[in-house]
Every structure is written in C-alpha cells, then in structure tokens.
Coordinates of C-alpha atoms and ligand atoms in Angstrom, one line a residue:
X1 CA -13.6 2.2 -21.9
X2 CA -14.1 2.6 -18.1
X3 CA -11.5 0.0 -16.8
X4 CA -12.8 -0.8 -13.4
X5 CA -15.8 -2.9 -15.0
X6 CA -13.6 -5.8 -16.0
X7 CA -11.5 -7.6 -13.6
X8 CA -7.2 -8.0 -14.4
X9 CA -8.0 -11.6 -15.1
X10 CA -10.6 -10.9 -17.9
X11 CA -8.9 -7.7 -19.3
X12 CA -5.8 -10.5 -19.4
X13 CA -7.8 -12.8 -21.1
X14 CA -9.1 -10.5 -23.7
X15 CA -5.9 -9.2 -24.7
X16 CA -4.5 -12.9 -24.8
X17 CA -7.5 -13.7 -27.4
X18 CA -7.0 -11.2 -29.7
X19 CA -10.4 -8.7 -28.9
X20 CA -8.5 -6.1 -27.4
X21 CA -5.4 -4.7 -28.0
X22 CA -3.0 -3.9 -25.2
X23 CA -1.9 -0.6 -27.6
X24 CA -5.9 0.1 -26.8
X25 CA -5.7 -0.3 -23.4
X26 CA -2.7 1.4 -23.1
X27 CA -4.3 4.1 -25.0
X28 CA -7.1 4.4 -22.8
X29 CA -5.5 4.4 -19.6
X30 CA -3.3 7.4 -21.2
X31 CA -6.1 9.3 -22.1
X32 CA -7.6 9.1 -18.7
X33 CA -4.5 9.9 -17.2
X34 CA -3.9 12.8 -19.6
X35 CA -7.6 14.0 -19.3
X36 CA -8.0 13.8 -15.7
X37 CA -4.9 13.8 -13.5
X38 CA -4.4 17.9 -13.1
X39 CA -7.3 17.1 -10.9
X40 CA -6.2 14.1 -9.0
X41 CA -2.5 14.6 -8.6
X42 CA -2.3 10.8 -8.7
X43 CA 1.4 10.5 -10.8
X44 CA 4.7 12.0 -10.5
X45 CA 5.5 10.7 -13.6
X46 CA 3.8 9.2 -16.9
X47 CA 6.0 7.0 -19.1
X48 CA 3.6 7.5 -21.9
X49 CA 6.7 6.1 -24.7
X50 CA 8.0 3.0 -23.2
X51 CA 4.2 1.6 -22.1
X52 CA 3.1 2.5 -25.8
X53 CA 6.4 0.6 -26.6
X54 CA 5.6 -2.2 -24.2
X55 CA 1.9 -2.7 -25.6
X56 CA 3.1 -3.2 -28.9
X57 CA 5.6 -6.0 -28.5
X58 CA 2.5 -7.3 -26.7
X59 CA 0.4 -7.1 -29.5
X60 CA 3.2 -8.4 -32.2
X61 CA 4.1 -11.6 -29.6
X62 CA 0.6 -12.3 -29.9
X63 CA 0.4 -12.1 -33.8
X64 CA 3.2 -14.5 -34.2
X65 CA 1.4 -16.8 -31.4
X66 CA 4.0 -16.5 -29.0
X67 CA 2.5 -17.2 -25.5
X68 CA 1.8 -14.1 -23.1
X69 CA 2.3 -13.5 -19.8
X70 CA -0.5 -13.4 -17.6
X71 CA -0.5 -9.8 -17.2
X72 CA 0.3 -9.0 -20.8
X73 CA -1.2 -5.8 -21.8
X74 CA -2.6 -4.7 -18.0
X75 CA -1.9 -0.5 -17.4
X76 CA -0.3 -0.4 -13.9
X77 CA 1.0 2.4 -11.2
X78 CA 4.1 1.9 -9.4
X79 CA 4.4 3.4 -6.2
X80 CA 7.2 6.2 -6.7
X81 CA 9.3 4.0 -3.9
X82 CA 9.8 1.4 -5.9
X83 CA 13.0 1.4 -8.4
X84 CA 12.1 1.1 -12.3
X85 CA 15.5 1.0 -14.6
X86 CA 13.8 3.3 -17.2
X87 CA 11.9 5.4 -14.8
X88 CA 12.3 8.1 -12.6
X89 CA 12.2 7.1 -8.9
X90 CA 12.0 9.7 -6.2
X91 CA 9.8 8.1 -3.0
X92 CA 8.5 11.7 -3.5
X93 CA 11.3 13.6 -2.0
X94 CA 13.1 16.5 -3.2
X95 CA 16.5 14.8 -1.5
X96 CA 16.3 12.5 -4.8
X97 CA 16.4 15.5 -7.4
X98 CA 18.8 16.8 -8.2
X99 CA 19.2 20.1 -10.7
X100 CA 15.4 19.8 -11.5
X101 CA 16.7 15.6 -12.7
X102 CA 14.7 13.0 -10.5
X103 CA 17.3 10.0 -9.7
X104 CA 17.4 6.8 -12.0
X105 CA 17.9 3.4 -10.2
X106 CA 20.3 0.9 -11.9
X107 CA 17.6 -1.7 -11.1
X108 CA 14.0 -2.6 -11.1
X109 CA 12.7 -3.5 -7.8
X110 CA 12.0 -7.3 -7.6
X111 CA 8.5 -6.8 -7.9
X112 CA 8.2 -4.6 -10.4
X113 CA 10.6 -6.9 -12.8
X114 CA 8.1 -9.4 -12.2
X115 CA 5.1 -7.1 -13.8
X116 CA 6.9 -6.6 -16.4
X117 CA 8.3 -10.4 -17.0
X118 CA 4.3 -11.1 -16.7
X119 CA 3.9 -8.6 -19.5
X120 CA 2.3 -5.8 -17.8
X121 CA 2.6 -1.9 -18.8
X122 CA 4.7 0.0 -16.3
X123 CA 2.6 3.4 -17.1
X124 CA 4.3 5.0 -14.8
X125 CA 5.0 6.8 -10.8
X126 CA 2.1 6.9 -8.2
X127 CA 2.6 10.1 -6.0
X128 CA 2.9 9.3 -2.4
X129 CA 3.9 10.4 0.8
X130 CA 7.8 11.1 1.5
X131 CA 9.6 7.7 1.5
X132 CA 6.3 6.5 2.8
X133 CA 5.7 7.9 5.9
X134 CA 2.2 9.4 6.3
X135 CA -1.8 8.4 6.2
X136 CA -2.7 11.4 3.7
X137 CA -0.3 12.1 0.7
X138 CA 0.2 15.2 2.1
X139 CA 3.9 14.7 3.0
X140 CA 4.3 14.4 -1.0
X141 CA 7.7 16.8 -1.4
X142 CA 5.6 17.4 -4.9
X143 CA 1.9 17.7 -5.0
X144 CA -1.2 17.0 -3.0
X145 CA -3.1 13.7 -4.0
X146 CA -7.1 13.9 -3.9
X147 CA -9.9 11.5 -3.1
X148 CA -12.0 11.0 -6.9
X149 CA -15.1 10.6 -4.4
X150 CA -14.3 14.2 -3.0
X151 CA -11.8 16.4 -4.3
X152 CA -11.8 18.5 -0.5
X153 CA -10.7 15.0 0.6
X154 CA -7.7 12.9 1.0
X155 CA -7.4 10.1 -0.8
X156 CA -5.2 8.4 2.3
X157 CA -1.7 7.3 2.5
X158 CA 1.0 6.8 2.0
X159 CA 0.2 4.7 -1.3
X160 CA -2.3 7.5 -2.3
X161 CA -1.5 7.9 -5.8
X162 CA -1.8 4.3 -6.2
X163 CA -5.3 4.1 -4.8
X164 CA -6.5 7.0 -6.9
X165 CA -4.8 6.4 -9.9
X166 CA -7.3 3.0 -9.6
X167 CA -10.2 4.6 -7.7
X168 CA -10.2 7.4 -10.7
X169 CA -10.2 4.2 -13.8
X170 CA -6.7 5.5 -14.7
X171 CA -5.5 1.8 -14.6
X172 CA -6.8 -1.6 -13.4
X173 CA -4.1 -2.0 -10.8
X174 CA -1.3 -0.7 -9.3
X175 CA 1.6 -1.5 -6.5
X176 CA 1.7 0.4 -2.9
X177 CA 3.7 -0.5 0.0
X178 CA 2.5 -1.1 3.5
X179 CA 4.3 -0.5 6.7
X180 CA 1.4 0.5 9.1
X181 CA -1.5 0.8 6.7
X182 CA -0.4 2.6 3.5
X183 CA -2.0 0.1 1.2
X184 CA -5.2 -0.6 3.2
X185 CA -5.9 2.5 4.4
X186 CA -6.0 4.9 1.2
X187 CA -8.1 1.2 -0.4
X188 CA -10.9 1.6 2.7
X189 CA -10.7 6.1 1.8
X190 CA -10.8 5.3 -2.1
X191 CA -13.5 2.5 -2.3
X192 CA -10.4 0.3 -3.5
X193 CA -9.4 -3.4 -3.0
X194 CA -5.5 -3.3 -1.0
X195 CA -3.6 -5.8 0.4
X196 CA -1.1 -5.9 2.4
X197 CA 0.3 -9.0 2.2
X198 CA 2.4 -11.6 5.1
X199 CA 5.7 -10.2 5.8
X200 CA 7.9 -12.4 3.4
X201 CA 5.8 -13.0 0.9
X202 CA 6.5 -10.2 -1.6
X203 CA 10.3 -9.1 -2.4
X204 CA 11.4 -6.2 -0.8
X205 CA 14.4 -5.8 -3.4
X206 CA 14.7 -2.6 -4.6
X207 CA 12.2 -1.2 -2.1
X208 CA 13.8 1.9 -0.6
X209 CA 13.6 1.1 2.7
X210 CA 11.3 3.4 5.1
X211 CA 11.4 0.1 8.5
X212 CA 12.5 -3.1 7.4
X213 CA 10.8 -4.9 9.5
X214 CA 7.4 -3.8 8.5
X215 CA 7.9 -3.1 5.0
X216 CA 5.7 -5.4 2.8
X217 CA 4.2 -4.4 -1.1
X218 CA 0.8 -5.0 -2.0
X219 CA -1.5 -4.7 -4.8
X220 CA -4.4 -1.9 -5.4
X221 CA -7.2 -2.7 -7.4
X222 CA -10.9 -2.0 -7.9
X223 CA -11.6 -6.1 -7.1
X224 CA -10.7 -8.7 -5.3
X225 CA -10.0 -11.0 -8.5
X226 CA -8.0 -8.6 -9.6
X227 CA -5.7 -8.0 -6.3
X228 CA -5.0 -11.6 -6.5
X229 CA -3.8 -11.7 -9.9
X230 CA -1.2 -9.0 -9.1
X231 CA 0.0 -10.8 -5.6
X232 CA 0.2 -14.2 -7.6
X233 CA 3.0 -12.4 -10.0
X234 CA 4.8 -10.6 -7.4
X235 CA 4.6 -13.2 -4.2
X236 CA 7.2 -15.7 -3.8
X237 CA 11.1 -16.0 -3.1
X238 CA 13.9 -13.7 -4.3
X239 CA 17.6 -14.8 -3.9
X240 CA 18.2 -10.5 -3.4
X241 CA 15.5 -10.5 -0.4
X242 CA 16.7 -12.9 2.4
X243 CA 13.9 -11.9 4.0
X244 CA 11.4 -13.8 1.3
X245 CA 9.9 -16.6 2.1
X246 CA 10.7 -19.8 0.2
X247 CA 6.7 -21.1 0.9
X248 CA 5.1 -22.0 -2.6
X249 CA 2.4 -19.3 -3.8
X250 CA -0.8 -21.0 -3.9
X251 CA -3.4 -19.8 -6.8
X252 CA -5.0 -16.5 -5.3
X253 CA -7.6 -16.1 -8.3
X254 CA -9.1 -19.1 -7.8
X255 CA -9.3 -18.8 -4.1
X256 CA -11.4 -16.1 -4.5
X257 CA -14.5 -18.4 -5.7
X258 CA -13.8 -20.9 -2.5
X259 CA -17.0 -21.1 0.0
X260 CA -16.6 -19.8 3.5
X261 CA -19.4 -21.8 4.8
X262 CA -18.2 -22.8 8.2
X263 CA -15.4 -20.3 8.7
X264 CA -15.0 -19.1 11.7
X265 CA -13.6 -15.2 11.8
X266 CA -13.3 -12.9 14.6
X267 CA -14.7 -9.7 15.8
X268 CA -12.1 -8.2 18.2
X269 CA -13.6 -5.4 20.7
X270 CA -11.1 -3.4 20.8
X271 CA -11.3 -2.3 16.8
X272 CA -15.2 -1.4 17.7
X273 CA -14.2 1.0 20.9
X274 CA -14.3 4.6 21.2
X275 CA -13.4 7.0 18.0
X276 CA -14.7 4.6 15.7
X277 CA -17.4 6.6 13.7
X278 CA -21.0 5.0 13.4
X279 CA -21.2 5.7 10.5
X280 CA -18.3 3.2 9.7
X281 CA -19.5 1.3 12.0
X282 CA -22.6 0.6 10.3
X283 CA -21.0 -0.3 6.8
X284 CA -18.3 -2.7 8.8
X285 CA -20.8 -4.6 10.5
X286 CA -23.2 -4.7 7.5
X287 CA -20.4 -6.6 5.9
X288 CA -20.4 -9.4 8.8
X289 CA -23.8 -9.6 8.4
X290 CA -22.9 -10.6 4.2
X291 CA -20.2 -12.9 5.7
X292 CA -23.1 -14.7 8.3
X293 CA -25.5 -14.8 5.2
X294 CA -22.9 -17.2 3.4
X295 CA -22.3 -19.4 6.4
X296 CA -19.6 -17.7 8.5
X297 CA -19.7 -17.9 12.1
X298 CA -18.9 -15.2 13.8
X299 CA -16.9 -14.9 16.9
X300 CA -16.1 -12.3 19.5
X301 CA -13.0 -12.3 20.7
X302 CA -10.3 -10.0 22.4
X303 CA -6.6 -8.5 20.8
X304 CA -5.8 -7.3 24.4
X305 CA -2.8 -5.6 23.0
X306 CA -4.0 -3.3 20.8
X307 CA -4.0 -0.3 22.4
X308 CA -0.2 -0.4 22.7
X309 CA 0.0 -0.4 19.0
X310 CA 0.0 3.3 18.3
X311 CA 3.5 3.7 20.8
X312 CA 5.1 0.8 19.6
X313 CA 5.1 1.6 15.9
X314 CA 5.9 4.9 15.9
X315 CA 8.8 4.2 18.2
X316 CA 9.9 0.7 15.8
X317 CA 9.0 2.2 12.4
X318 CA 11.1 5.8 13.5
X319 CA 14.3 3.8 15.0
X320 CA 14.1 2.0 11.4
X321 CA 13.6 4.5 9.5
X322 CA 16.9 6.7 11.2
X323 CA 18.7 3.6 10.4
X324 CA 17.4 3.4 6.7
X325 CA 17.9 7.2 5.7
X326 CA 21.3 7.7 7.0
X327 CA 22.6 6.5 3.5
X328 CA 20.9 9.7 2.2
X329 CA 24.0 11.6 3.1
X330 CA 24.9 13.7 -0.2
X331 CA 27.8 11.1 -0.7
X332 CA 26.2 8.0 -1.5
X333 CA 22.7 8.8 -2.4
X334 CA 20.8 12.0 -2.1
X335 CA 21.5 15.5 -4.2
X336 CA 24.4 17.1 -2.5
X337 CA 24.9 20.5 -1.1
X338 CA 27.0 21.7 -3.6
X339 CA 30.4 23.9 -2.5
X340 CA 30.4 22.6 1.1
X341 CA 34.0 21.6 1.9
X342 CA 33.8 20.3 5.2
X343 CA 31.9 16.8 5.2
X344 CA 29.5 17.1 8.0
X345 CA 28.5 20.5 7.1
X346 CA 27.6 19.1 3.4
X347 CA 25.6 16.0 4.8
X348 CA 24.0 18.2 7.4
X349 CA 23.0 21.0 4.7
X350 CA 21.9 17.9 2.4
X351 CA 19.4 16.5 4.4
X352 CA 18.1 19.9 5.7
X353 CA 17.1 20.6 2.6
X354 CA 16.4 17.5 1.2
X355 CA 14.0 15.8 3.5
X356 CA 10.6 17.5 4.4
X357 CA 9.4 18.1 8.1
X358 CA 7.7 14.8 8.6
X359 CA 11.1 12.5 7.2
X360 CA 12.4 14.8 9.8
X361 CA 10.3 14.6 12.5
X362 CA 10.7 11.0 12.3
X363 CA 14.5 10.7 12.0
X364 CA 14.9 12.9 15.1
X365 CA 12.3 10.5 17.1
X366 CA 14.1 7.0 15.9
X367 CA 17.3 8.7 16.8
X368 CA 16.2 9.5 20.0
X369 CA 14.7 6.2 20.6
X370 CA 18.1 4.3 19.6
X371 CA 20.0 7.0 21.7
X372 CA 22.1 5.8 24.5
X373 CA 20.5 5.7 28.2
X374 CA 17.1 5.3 25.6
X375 CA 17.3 2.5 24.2
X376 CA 16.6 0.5 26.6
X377 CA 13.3 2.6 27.3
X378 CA 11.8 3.0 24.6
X379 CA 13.1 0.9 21.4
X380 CA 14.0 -2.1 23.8
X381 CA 10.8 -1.7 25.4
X382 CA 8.9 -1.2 22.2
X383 CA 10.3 -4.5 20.9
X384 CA 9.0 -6.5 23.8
X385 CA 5.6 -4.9 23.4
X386 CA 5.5 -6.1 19.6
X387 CA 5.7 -9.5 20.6
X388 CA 3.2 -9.4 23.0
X389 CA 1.2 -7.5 19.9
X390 CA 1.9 -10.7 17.6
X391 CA 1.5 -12.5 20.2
X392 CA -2.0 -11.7 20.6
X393 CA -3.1 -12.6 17.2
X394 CA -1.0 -16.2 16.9
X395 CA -3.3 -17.0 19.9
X396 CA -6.6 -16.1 18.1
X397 CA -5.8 -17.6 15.1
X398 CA -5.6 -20.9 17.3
X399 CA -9.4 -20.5 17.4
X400 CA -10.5 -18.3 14.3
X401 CA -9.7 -18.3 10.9
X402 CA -9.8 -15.3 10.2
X403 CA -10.5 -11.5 11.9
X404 CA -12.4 -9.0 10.5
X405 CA -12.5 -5.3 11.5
X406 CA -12.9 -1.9 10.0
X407 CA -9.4 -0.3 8.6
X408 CA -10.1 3.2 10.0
X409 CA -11.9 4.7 12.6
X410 CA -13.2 7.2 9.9
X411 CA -13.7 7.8 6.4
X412 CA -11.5 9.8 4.3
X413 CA -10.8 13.3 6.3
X414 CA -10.4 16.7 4.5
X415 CA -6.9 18.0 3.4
X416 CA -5.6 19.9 5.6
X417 CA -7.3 19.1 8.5
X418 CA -4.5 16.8 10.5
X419 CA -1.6 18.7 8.6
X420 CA -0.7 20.5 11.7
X421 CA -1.5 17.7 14.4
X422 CA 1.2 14.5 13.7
X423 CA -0.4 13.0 16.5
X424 CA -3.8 13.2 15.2
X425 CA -2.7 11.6 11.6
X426 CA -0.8 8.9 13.5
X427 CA -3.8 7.9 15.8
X428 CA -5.8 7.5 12.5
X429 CA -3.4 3.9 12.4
X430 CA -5.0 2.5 15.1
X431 CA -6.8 -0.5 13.0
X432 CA -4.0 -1.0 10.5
X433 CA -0.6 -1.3 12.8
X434 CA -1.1 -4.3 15.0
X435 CA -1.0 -6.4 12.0
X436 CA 1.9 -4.8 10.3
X437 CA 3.7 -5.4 13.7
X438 CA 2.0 -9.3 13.7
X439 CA 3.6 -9.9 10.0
X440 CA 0.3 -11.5 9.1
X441 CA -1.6 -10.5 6.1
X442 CA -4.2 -8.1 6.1
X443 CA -6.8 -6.4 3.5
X444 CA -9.3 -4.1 2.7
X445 CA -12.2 -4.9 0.7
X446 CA -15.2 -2.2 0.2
X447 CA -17.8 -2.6 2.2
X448 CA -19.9 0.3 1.5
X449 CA -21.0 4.0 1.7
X450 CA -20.9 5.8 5.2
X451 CA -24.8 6.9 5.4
X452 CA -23.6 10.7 6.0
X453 CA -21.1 11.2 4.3
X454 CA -21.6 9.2 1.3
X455 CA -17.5 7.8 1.4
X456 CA -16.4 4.5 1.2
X457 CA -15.4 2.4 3.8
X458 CA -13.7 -0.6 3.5
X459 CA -13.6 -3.9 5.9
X460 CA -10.2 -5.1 7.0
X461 CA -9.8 -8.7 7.1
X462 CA -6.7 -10.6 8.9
X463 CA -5.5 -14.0 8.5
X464 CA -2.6 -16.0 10.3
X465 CA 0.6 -15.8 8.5
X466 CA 0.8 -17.1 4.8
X467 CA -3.0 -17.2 4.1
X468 CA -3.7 -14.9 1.8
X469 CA -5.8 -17.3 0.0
X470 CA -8.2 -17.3 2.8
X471 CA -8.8 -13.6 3.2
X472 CA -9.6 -13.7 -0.9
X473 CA -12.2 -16.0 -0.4
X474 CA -13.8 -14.0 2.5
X475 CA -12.6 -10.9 0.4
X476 CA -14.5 -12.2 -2.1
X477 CA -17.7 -13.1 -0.3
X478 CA -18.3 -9.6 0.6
X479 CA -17.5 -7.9 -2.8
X480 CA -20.2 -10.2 -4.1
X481 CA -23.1 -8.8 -1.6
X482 CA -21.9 -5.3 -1.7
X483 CA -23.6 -3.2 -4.3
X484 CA -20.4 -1.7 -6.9
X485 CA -19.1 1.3 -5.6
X486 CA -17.4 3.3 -8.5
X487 CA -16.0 7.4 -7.7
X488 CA -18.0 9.0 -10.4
X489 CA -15.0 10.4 -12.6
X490 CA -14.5 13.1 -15.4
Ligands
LIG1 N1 0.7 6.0 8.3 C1 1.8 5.2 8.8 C2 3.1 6.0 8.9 O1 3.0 7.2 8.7 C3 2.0 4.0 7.8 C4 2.8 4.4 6.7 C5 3.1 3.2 5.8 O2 2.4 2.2 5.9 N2 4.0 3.4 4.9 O3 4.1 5.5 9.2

C-alpha cells in the first residue's frame, strides 16, 4: 500500500466505512518504517505497541458503531519537540538523555492531544535538528536525516524527519514546527506539502520552546487536502497557550476546492533577486503561470524590507532562544553532571556537554544580543526592524490577496556541504523568515522538478493573518496542474 496516493480525508473515510482497517494501515506504515528507515534516518523513535494498540480500539469503536474521529486510523510523525505522555521526547539533544533513558514529559503537547482525541496513530518521533535550530537535520545530537529523492542530500530542516518520514510513504502526515522555515523548507527539499501556519492559530502548549515569538506547528503531508485536514484538528484556542487565538477555525478541506478566479496574489522582487537558482526559478514561475491559467491575476509588487530579514532573525530567534534554554540547567530539566558539588560548576558542565555546537553557538549570540550596553544595538534594534518587516506585508495585503514566491533559493544541498559555514546555512532562510517575523501564514506546495537536478521545489505562498483558507485554495490550484511528484522509495 503506497500511502501517498490517497489523501488523509479519503484514507479517513475508508477506515470510517469499514474497507480498511486502521490495524492495516498501521501495519503498513510499520513495515515501511521497519523496511526502510536505516536508510532514511527519519525517527528517533517508533512506538510500534501503543499505535498497534491505538488502531485496534479504532477498529473495535467502529464494530460497535461508535462514531470516529476524523482522523481515526491516520499513521502520523511527531516532531521529537513536541511532548507525548507515552513517548520519549528529546528535541534531538543529548541534554535530554540521561543514562542512555530519553526524558518522558508528564504531558502531551496541545496538539498532539488533539491527534489523538481525533483518533489518529501517534507512530512515533521525527528526528530533527537540536531543539529546532537548523535548515538541514544535521544538528540532530543523534543521526543524519536524508532526502528519499537523493540519499547524498539533505532532506532540510529543522522538521526533517517529518518531511521524510512523509516524502519516503512512511505515513500520510506528520507534525513539524516552524520558526524561520522548518516546516516549509524541508516540504519545498522533499517534494512535500508544509505549512506553517498564522502565529496563534496552533497551540504551542507543550512545545519546547526554541523563540516564542516565532514558534508556530504545522502539518507535513504529501497533499494539500491532506495538510488541511491536520491543521483543522490542531488549529484553534487552548486555555494553556495565551498566545492562541480565540478566531473560529473555518473548514480548510473544503477550501481547498474554492476557485481563485479573480484573485489577486503578489510577486515580490526581492524573493526573485540574486542567489536564486534558475533552475528554481523556472519551476516557481511555472507555477504562476498554473495560477494565471485558472484566473489569478498577477501582481508585482515590492517587500522593501526583506533584505533585513536574515539580521533580524538570527538576532530575535538567538535572544529567545538564550531565554528559553536557560531552564536546561541540570536542576530543573536536562541530565545533570553527576558529582559536581558546586552549583555553577554542575550547570556549566551540564550544558557543555549536553547541548551541541549549533544550540551553542546560538545561546552565546542571544546572550550577547540581550547583554548590557547591547541591547539596545542589536536586540532593540532588531525588534524595530521586525515591525518594519511586518509592516511591509500588512501593506501588501491591502492590495493582494495573497504572495507567492519560491521557499528557497535552491533545491536540497548535499550533506555536509554548509556544515562548516553557519552563515551559509542561515542565508539559505532568506525566503522563509520575513514571514515568520510577519506572524502570517505561509506554505509550501510542490511545484515541480528543477530541470538539472531533477529535485523538487516547492512554491511558497503567503496570506494576511488568519487565512489559511485562502492559501489552500491557491495551494490547491497548483497541486492540480502540477504533474505528481512521488521520491521513488525501497
Ligand atoms: N533554519 C532556521 C533556524 O535555524 C529556522 C529553524 C526553524 O524554523 N525551527 O533557526
């Protein structure tokens, strides 16, 4: 059973009906996983009991007559930075093992409650990069992660084992999280549908926080139908997020079939400057060619701002992330340096060897940043720059719909090659952070093979805050004129 040809909503519907059973799908997903993985590095951990546990109370519910969620039976990934009470949650770092044992939240993350309460099958951890900082999977304390389409490859990051745990037909969907790209980008590298949703809309409850102000989860899937299914069940308020938003969740599947006829979406300049690679280039504007085919107008326009984006994030996202990691301190959280009797010694020891160099690299920059005689300079700064940033996009969306762009300047780059270079892997953001620093939605939707290289690429599209619907429906337009693009897989 190759689980990228049916969409979460017909798999869903299927199990509901009685043709399949979710023990079969759970089966088959477990076989892939247990077949293929060694290659793909895609899981940290497979909770092969309690899904097989899960798909039968499924199955039984449904042979009494009980009703079923709308996810009942659906194989999903978790992104190992978000808490499950019966799994093993580590944001791949080694600062969360402890003796060889991988911590155990008392909680599920908000989100991941909500897949469950809908019925789906937790299968288990997606690798990723360190508490979510990185564009390759390659700051994974663990193992590398590689692209299905190219094993010399990355599959992108941070929410790389997400993306290829779908790309590779090891599950229909799965959950990233997206600060600065880390759904979108390993989607466009992986031929994969991500979105990152408005800030607010998804519960960041049980999230471990990497920068709060950025942090959103999103969905990975191989279609747009399928995407929205997973946002519909996860989106809306939480009383333990005071950052959710109390706006209703419109129906997200059925945007998808809305016409786009008369839209208007934008083609910023800026996103098809210098670096971008023709070869991306093509496939992007191919896809606004689709989008003109069904009606869309498009428009140029300018995000003046953008080149800013780069600085400000990495300032913004570092500051937060100091903040955020102090509590892994060997005291409350973290596995402690063991017969250290002085307490800074012990925290200090901790985190040396806990966190790997790019957790580090970043602490020591937000530190900086929030330093005194700094602040001002750089985090102050960096925080007037973000408005102007947002700023730029409330005043487009005055005028446009929608934006649509490419999500990286290239296709999926070999391992290896930007391991040594942090600034090289950071300026691979360009396309993806002005929109995390916005707060508006954003996705990535396939859009085709680069000629050379034969990769995917995926479109990014952007909408003003709270319309996720609307970047479905566009989302949706161009998956229907873009021939399927499936990793051939063991
Ligand atoms: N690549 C960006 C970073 O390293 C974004 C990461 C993310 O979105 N979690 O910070």
């Amino acid at each position: 059973m190759d689980l990228r040809t049916r969409s979460i909503p017909e798999l869903a519907a299927d199990v509901r009906s009685g043709r399949l059973d979710a023990l079969a799908l759970c089966e088959a997903a477990l076989e892939r996983i247990e077949r293929c993985d060694e290659a793909y590095g895609a899981w940290l951990h497979v909770a092969s009991d309690a899904a097989r546990d899960a798909a039968r109370i499924v199955d039984e519910r449904r042979a009494r007559g009980d009703e079923l969620g709308p996810l009942a039976g659906i194989p999903i990934a978790i992104k190992d930075v978000l808490c499950t009470v019966d799994q093993p949650t580590t944001a791949a770092s080694r600062i969360l093992v402890r003796h060889g044992e991988p911590w155990r939240p008392p909680y599920d993350a908000t989100a991941v409650r909500r897949l469950r309460d809908a019925g789906a099958l937790l299968l288990g951890k997606a690798n990723c990069d360190e508490f979510a900082m990185g564009s390759s999977n390659e700051h994974s304390a663990f193992k590398l992660a590689r692209n299905p389409w190219d094993l010399s490859r990355t599959p992108g990051g941070s929410s790389g084992g997400s993306a290829v745990a779908v790309a590779a037909a090891m599950v229909p969907g799965a959950l990233g999280t997206d600060t600065g790209g880390s759904v979108r980008q390993p989607a466009s590298f992986t031929g994969t549908v991500g979105v990152k949703p408005t800030y607010g809309r998804v519960s960041r409850h049980g999230l471990i926080a990497f920068a709060s102000s950025l942090d959103q989860v999103g969905p990975l899937t191989a279609d747009v139908q399928s995407a929205a299914a997973l946002l519909e069940v996860i989106a809306g308020h939480d009383p333990n997020d005071a950052t959710s938003s109390t706006r209703p969740v419109p129906a997200l599947v059925a945007a998808c079939e809305r016409s786009v006829r008369g839209l208007r979406v934008g083609v910023p300049k800026e996103y098809f400057a210098k670096g971008l690679e023709p070869e991306v280039e093509a496939s992007v504007r191919a896809a606004l060619t689709a989008l003109e085919r069904d009606g869309v107008e498009l428009v140029p326009m300018a995000l003046p701002h953008t080149r800013h984006a780069i600085a400000t994030y990495y300032v913004i996202a570092s500051a937060e992330c100091s903040s955020n990691l102090a509590r892994f301190d060997g005291v409350r959280f973290g596995a402690r340096a063991e017969g250290e009797r002085e307490l800074a010694r012990m925290t200090s020891i901790t985190r040396g060897r806990g966190f790997g160099a790019e957790v580090k690299r970043r602490i020591l920059l937000g530190t900086f940043v929030l330093s005194s005689g700094y602040a001002e300079a750089y985090y102050q700064r960096a925080q007037r720059v973000r408005r102007a940033i947002a700023d730029d996009f409330h005043r487009a969306f005055r005028d446009v719909h929608a934006i649509a762009a490419p999500v990286s300047p290239t296709v999926a780059f070999p391992l290896g090659s930007r391991l040594d270079d942090p600034l090289a892997m950071y300026l691979a953001d360009i396309y993806t952070l002005p929109s995390s620093l916005a707060g508006v939605p954003a996705l990535s939707v396939p859009c085709g093979l680069a000629e050379g290289s034969r990769m995917p690429v995926g479109l990014q599209l952007i909408g003003p805050p709270f319309d996720e619907a609307g970047l479905f429906a566009l989302a949706r337009a161009v998956e229907r004129q873009t021939p399927t693009m499936r990793a051939e897989v063991a």
